[in-house]
Coordinates of C-alpha atoms in Angstrom, one line a residue:
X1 CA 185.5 151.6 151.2
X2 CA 183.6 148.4 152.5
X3 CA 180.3 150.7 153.3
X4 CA 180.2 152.5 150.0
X5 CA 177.0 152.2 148.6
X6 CA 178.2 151.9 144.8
X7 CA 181.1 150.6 143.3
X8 CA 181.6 153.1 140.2
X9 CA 180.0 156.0 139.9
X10 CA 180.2 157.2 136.1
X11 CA 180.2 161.1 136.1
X12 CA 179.0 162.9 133.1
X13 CA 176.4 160.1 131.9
X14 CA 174.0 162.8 129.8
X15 CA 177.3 163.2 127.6
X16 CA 178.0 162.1 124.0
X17 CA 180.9 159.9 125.5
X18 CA 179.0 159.5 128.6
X19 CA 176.4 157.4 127.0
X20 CA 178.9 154.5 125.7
X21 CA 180.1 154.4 129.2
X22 CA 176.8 153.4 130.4
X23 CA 176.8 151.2 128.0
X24 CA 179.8 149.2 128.2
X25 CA 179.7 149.1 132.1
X26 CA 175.8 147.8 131.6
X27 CA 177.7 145.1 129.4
X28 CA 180.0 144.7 131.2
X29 CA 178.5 144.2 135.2
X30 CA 175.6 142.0 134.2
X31 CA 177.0 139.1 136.0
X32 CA 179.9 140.6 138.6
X33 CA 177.5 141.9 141.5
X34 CA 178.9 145.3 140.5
X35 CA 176.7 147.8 142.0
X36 CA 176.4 151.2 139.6
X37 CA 175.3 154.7 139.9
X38 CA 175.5 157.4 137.0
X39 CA 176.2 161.1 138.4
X40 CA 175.2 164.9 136.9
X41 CA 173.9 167.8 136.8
X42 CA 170.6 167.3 135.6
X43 CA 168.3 164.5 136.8
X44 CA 166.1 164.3 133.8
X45 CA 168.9 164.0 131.6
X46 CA 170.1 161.2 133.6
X47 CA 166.9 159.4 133.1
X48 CA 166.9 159.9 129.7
X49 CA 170.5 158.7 129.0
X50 CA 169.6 155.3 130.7
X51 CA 166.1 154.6 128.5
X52 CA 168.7 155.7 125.8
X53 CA 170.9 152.9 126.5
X54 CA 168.3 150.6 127.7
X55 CA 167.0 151.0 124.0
X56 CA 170.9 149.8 122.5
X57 CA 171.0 146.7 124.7
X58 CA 167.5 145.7 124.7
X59 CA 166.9 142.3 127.0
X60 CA 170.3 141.5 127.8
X61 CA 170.3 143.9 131.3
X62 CA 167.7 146.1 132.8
X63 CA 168.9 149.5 133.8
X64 CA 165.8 151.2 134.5
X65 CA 166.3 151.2 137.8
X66 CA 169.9 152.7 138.2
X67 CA 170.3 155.5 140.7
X68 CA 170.8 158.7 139.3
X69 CA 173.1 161.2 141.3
X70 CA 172.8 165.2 140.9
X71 CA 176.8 166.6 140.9
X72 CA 177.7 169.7 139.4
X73 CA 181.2 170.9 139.0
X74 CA 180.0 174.5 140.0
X75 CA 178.9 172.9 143.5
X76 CA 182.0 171.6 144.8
X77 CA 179.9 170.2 147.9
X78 CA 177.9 168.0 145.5
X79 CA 180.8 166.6 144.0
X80 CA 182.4 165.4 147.2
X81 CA 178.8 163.8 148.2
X82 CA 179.1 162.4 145.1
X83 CA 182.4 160.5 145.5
X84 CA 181.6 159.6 149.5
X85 CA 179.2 157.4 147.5
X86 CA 181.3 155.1 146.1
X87 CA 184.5 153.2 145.8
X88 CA 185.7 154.5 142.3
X89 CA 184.3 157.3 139.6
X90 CA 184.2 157.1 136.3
X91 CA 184.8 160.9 135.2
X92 CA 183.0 161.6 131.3
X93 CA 183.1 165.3 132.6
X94 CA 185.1 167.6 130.4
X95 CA 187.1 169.7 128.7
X96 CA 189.3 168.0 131.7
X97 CA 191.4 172.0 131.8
X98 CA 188.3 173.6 133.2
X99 CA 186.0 170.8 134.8
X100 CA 188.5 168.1 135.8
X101 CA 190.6 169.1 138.8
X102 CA 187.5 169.4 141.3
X103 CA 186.7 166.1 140.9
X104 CA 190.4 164.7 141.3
X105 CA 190.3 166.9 144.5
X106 CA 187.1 165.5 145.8
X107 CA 188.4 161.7 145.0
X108 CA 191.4 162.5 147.4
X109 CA 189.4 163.6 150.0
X110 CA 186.7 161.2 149.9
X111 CA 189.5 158.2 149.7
X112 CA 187.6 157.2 145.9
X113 CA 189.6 156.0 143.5
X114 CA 189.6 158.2 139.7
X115 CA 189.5 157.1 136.2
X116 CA 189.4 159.5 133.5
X117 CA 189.6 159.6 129.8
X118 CA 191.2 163.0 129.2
X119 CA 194.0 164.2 126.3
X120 CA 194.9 167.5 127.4
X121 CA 198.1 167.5 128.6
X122 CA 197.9 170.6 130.7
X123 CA 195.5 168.8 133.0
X124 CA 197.0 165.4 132.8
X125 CA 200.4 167.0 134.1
X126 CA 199.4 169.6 136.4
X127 CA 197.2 167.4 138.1
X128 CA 200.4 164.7 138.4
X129 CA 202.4 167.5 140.2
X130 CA 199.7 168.7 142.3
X131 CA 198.0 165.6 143.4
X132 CA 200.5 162.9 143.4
X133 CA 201.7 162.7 146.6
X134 CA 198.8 163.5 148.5
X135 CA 197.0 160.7 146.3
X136 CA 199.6 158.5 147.0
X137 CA 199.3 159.6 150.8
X138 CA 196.4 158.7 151.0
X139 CA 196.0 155.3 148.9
X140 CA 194.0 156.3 146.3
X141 CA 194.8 155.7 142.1
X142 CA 193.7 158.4 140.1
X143 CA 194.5 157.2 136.4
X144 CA 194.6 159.3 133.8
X145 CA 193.9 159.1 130.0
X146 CA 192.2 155.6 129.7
X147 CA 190.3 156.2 126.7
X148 CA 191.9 156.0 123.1
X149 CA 194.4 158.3 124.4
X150 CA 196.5 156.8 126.0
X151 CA 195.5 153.0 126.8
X152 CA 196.4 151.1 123.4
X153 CA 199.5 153.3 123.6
X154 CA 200.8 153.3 126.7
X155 CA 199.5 150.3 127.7
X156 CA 200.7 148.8 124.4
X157 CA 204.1 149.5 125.3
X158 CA 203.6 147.8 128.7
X159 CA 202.3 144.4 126.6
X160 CA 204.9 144.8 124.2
X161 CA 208.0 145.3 127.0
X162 CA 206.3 142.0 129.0
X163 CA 206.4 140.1 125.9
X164 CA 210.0 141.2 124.4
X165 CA 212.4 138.7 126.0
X166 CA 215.3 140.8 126.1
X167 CA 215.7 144.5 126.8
X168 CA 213.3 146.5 124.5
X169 CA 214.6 149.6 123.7
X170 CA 212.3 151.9 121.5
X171 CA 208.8 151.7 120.1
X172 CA 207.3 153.6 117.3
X173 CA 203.4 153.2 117.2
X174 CA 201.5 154.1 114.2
X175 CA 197.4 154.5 114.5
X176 CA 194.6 154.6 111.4
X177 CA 191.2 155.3 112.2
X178 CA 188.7 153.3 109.8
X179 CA 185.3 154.8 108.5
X180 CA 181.9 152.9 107.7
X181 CA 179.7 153.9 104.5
X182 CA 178.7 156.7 105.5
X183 CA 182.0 158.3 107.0
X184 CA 182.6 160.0 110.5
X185 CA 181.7 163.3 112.3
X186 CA 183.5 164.0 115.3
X187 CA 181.4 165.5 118.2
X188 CA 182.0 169.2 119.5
X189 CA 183.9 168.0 123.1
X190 CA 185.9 165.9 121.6
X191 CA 187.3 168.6 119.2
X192 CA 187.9 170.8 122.2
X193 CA 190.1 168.2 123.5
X194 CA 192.2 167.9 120.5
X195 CA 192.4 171.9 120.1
X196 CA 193.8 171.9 123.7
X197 CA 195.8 169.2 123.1
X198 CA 197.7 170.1 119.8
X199 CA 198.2 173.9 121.8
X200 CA 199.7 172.5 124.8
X201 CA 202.0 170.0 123.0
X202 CA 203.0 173.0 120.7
X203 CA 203.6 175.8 123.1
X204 CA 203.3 174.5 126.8
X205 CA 205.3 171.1 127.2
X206 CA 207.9 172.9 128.6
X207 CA 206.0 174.7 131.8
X208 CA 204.8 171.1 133.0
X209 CA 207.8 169.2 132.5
X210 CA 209.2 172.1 135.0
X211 CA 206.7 171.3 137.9
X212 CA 206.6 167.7 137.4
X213 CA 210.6 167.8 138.2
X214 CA 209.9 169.5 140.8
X215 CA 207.0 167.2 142.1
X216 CA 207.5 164.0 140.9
X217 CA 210.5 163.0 139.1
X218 CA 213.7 163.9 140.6
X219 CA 215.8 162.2 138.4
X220 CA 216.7 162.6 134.9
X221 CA 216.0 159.5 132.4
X222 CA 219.4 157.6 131.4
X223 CA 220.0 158.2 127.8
X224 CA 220.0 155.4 125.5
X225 CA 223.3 154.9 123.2
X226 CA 221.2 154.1 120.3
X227 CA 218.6 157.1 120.3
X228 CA 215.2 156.9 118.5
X229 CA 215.4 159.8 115.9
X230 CA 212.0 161.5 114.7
X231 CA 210.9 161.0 111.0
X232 CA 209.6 163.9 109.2
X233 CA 206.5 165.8 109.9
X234 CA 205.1 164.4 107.0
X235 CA 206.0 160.9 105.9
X236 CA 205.4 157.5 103.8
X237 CA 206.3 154.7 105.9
X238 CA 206.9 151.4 103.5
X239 CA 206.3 149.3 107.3
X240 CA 202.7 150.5 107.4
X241 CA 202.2 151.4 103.5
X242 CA 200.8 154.6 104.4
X243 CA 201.2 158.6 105.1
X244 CA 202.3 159.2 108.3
X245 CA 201.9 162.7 110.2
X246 CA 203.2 163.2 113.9
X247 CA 200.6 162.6 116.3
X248 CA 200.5 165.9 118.0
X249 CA 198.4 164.3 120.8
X250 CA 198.7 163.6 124.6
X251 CA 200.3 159.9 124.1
X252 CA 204.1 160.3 123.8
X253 CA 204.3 162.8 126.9
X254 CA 201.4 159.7 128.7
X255 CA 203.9 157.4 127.4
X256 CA 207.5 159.4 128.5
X257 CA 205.7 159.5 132.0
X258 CA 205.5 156.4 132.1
X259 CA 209.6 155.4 131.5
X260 CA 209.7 158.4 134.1
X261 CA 207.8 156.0 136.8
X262 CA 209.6 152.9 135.9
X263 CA 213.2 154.3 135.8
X264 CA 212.4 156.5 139.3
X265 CA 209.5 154.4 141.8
X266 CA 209.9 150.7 140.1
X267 CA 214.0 150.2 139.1
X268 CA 212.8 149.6 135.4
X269 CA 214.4 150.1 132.3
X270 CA 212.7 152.5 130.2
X271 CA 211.8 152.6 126.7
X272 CA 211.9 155.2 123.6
X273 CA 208.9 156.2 121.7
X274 CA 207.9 158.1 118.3
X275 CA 204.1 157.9 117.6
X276 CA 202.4 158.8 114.3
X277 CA 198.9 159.0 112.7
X278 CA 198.2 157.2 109.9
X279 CA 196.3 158.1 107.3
X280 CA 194.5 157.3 103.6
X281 CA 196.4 159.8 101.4
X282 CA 199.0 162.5 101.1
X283 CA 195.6 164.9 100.5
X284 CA 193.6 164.0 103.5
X285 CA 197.4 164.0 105.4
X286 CA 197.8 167.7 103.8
X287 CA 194.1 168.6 105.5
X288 CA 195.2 167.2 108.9
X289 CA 198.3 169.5 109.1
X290 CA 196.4 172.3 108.1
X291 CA 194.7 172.2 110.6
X292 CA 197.2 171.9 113.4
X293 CA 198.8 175.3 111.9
X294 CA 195.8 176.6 111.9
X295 CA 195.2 176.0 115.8
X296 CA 198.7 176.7 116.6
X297 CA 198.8 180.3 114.9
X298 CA 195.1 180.8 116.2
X299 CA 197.0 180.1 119.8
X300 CA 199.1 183.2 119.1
X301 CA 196.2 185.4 119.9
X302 CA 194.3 185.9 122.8
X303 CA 190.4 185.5 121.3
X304 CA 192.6 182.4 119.0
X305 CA 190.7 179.7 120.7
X306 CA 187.5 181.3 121.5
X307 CA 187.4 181.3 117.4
X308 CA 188.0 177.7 116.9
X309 CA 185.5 176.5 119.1
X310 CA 183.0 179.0 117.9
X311 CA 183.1 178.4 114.5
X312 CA 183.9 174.6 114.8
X313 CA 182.4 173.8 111.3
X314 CA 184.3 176.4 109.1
X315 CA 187.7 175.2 110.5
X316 CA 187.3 171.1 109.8
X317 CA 185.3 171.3 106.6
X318 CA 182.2 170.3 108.1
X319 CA 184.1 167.6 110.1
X320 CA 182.6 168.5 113.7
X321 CA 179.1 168.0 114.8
X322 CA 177.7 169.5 118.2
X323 CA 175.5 166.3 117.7
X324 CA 178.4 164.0 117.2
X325 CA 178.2 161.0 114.8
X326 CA 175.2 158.7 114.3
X327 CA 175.1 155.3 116.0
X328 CA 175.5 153.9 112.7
X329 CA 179.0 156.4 111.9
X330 CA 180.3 155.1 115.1
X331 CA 178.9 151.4 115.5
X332 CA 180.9 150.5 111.6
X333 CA 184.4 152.5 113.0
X334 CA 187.6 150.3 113.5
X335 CA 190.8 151.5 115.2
X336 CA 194.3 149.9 114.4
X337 CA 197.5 150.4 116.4
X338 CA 200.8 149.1 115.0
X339 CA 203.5 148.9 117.5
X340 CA 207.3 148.0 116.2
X341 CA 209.9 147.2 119.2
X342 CA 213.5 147.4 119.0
X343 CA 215.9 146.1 121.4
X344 CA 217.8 143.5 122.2
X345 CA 218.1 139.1 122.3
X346 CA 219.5 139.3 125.7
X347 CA 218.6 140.9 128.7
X348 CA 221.1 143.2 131.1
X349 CA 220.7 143.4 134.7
X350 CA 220.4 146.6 135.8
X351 CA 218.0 149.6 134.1
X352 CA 221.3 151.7 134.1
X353 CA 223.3 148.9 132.5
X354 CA 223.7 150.1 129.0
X355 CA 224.0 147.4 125.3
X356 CA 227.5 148.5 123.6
X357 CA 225.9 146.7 120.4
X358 CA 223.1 147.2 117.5
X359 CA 219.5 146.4 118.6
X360 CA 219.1 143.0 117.4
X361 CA 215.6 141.9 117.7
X362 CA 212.9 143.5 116.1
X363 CA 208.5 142.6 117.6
X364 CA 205.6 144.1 116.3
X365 CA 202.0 144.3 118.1
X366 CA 199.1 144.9 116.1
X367 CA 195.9 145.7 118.4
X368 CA 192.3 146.2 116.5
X369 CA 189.3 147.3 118.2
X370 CA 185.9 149.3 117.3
X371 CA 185.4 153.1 116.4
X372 CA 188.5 155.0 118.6
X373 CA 186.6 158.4 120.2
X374 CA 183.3 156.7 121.9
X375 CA 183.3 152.9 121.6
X376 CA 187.4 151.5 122.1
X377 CA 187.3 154.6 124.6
X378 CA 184.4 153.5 126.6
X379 CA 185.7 150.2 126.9
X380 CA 189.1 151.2 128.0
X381 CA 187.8 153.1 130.5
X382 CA 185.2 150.5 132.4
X383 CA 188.1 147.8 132.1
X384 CA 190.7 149.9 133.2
X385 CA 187.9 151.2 136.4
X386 CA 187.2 147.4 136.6
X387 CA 190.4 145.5 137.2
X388 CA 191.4 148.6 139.3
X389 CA 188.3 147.5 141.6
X390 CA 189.1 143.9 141.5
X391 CA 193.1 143.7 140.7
X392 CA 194.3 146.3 143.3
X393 CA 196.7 144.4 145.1
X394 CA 198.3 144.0 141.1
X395 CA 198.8 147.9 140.7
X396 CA 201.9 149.4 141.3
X397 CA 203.3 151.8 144.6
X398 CA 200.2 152.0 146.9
X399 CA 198.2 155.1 145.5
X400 CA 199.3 158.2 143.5
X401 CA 198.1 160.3 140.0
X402 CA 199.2 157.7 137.5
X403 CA 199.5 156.9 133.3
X404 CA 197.6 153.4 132.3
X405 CA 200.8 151.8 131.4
X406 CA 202.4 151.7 134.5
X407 CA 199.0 151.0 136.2
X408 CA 197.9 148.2 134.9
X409 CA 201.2 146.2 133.2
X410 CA 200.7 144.0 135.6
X411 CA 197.0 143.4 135.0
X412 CA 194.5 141.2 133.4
X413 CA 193.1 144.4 131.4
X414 CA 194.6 142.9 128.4
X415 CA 192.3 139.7 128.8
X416 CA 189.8 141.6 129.5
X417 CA 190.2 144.0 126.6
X418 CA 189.8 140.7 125.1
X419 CA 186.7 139.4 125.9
X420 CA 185.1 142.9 125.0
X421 CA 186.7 142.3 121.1
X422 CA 189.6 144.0 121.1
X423 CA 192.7 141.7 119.5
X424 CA 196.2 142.1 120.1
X425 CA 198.7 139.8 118.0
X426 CA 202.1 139.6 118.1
X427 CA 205.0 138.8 115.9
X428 CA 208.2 138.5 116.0
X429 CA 210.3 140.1 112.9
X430 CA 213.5 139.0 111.0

């Protein structure tokens, strides 16, 4: 990769999403010699993203002069010219189901290394059983989900399980997503996502666990003698004083592939996990399950999902813009992740070995960032493509489709995270 002309390529830069990319990587490369292009369909657009951002972060850096890269998903040619270019792609590009596998295809066979941000977990699994071995084959990481979903997850868990001295043996997370004054609007591709996700977790799990088995993981996980039993759909949890709903999203099957790669390539115990989504009142709790019934009987019928995402409005109350949320909306958004570890004092020596007695030791990580969907997902992303660039010889097995957790636990992407102004604190409980 020595001759590459670019270092990270960011894909999809004329996106909603897109645009915070540019943004953090500007902040982010001002004094690393990282060399940057931004790739897509339409030049103009690509022009017009970067005087966006340059606008944002003012003196600081001077982006004018970034090279713009046409790439279209429909020209499959383009996209592989695209990756030849440089040493690692950021992909924005999605609904990740019908744009994403191309570009994971073109990655392997241009030798770049992938980072992606997707939370459909039709594509994040079929593209683990198709791709992994020839990724691995030919030394090239593509990471998956390294946005909100499934980085302070996943990648939680990793932090948590380094930290735990002693054998950690399940994790429930809970998440709350904070508003400014004047509230939140979600923007259209980001609600496709979630449709696709709740459907898949609903109705589809199943079909990929199949071909990953066949793929990937040979062996079964060894079952824990002190389970991790689910709460109810609906919940008020007296830990986080709040109501609590099942997250119906991509990071407990992120995180189960995870304990999948430790147990099977890296002789690791594994860990349990339950995650749940916080939220202000039973009402607004009420409203969010409503809606995933509403997706999942609208996935019983054929035109089902053409529906949702035609009449995106009428189904979240006004909730989804094609615009997506102001600068202000998003700039006064916090995220919080609560993690609480069980497990136990001391520590056995084999990943099979199992405790005959109650957990014992009780940790608890609490990590706040910005707004989830564009600004705490942007900077995921750049970190993760960043210490993937400079920490390679830190990542795990020599190449492969892989979940953030195992990729980086090794990593300085928590320092890193840092410095950007995320906080992660931890605590042990009595």
């Amino acid at each position: 990769m020595a001759s590459r002309d670019f270092d990270i390529i960011i894909f999809g830069g004329t996106g909603y999403t897109g645009q915070y990319v540019i943004e953090e990587l500007a902040n982010s490369s001002k004094q690393t010699g990282i060399k940057w292009a931004i790739a897509g369909r339409n030049i103009q657009k690509l022009k017009e993203a970067l005087n966006t951002v340059q606008k944002y972060i003012g003196n600081s850096s001077d982006i004018s002069g970034t090279t713009v890269i046409q790439a279209d998903v429909k020209d499959e040619a383009s996209i592989l010219d695209m990756c030849k270019q440089g040493k690692l792609v950021l992909n924005c590009v999605g609904p990740y189901n019908l744009y994403g596998e191309i570009v994971v295809r073109a990655c392997i066979e241009a030798g770049t290394h992938l980072v992606d941000i997707s939370a459909e977990i039709k594509y994040s699994e079929t593209m683990q059983a198709k791709y992994f071995m020839q990724a691995r084959e030919k030394g090239v990481y593509i990471v998956e989900a390294c946005g909100f979903g499934s980085v302070p997850a996943d990648y939680g868990i990793s932090l948590l399980k380094n930290e735990f001295a002693g054998d950690l043996n399940a994790v429930e997370y809970y998440f709350e997503i904070g508003v400014g004054s004047e509230g939140r609007k979600t923007n259209y591709g980001t609600y496709t996502s979630i449709i696709h996700s709740i459907k898949d977790q609903l109705f589809s799990v199943g079909k990929y666990k199949e071909a990953l088995k066949k793929e990937v993981f040979k062996k079964d996980l060894a079952k824990s003698c002190f389970p991790l039993h689910k709460r109810c759909i609906l919940s008020y949890n007296n830990e986080v004083n709040g109501w609590c709903l099942w997250y119906l999203g991509p990071d407990e099957r992120v995180i189960h592939r995870s304990q999948q790669f430790r147990y099977e390539y890296l002789n690791e115990r594994t860990v349990q996990c339950n995650g749940y989504f916080q939220l202000p009142s039973f009402f607004i709790s009420l409203g969010y399950l409503f809606f995933a019934a509403v997706v999942a009987l609208m996935s019983f019928f054929s035109c089902g999902l053409h529906i949702l995402k035609k009449y995106p409005s009428f189904f979240t109350a006004g909730e989804i813009s094609l615009t997506g949320p102001t600068r202000k909306q998003v700039m006064e958004g916090t995220t919080k992740f609560t993690l609480y570890g069980t497990g136990w004092s001391n520590k056995l020596e084999e990943p099979t070995d199992q405790h005959t007695t109650q957990p014992d030791k009780k940790m608890k990580l609490t990590i706040n960032g910005p707004e989830a969907g564009y600004v705490l997902t942007s900077m995921c992303m750049v970190q993760c493509g960043l210490t993937m660039l400079e920490e390679q010889n830190k990542l795990p097995l020599e190449g492969g489709v892989l979940t953030p957790g195992v990729t980086f636990q090794n990593t300085s992407l928590r320092q890193r995270l840092e410095k950007r102004g995320m906080i992660f604190e931890f605590e042990t409980i009595e």
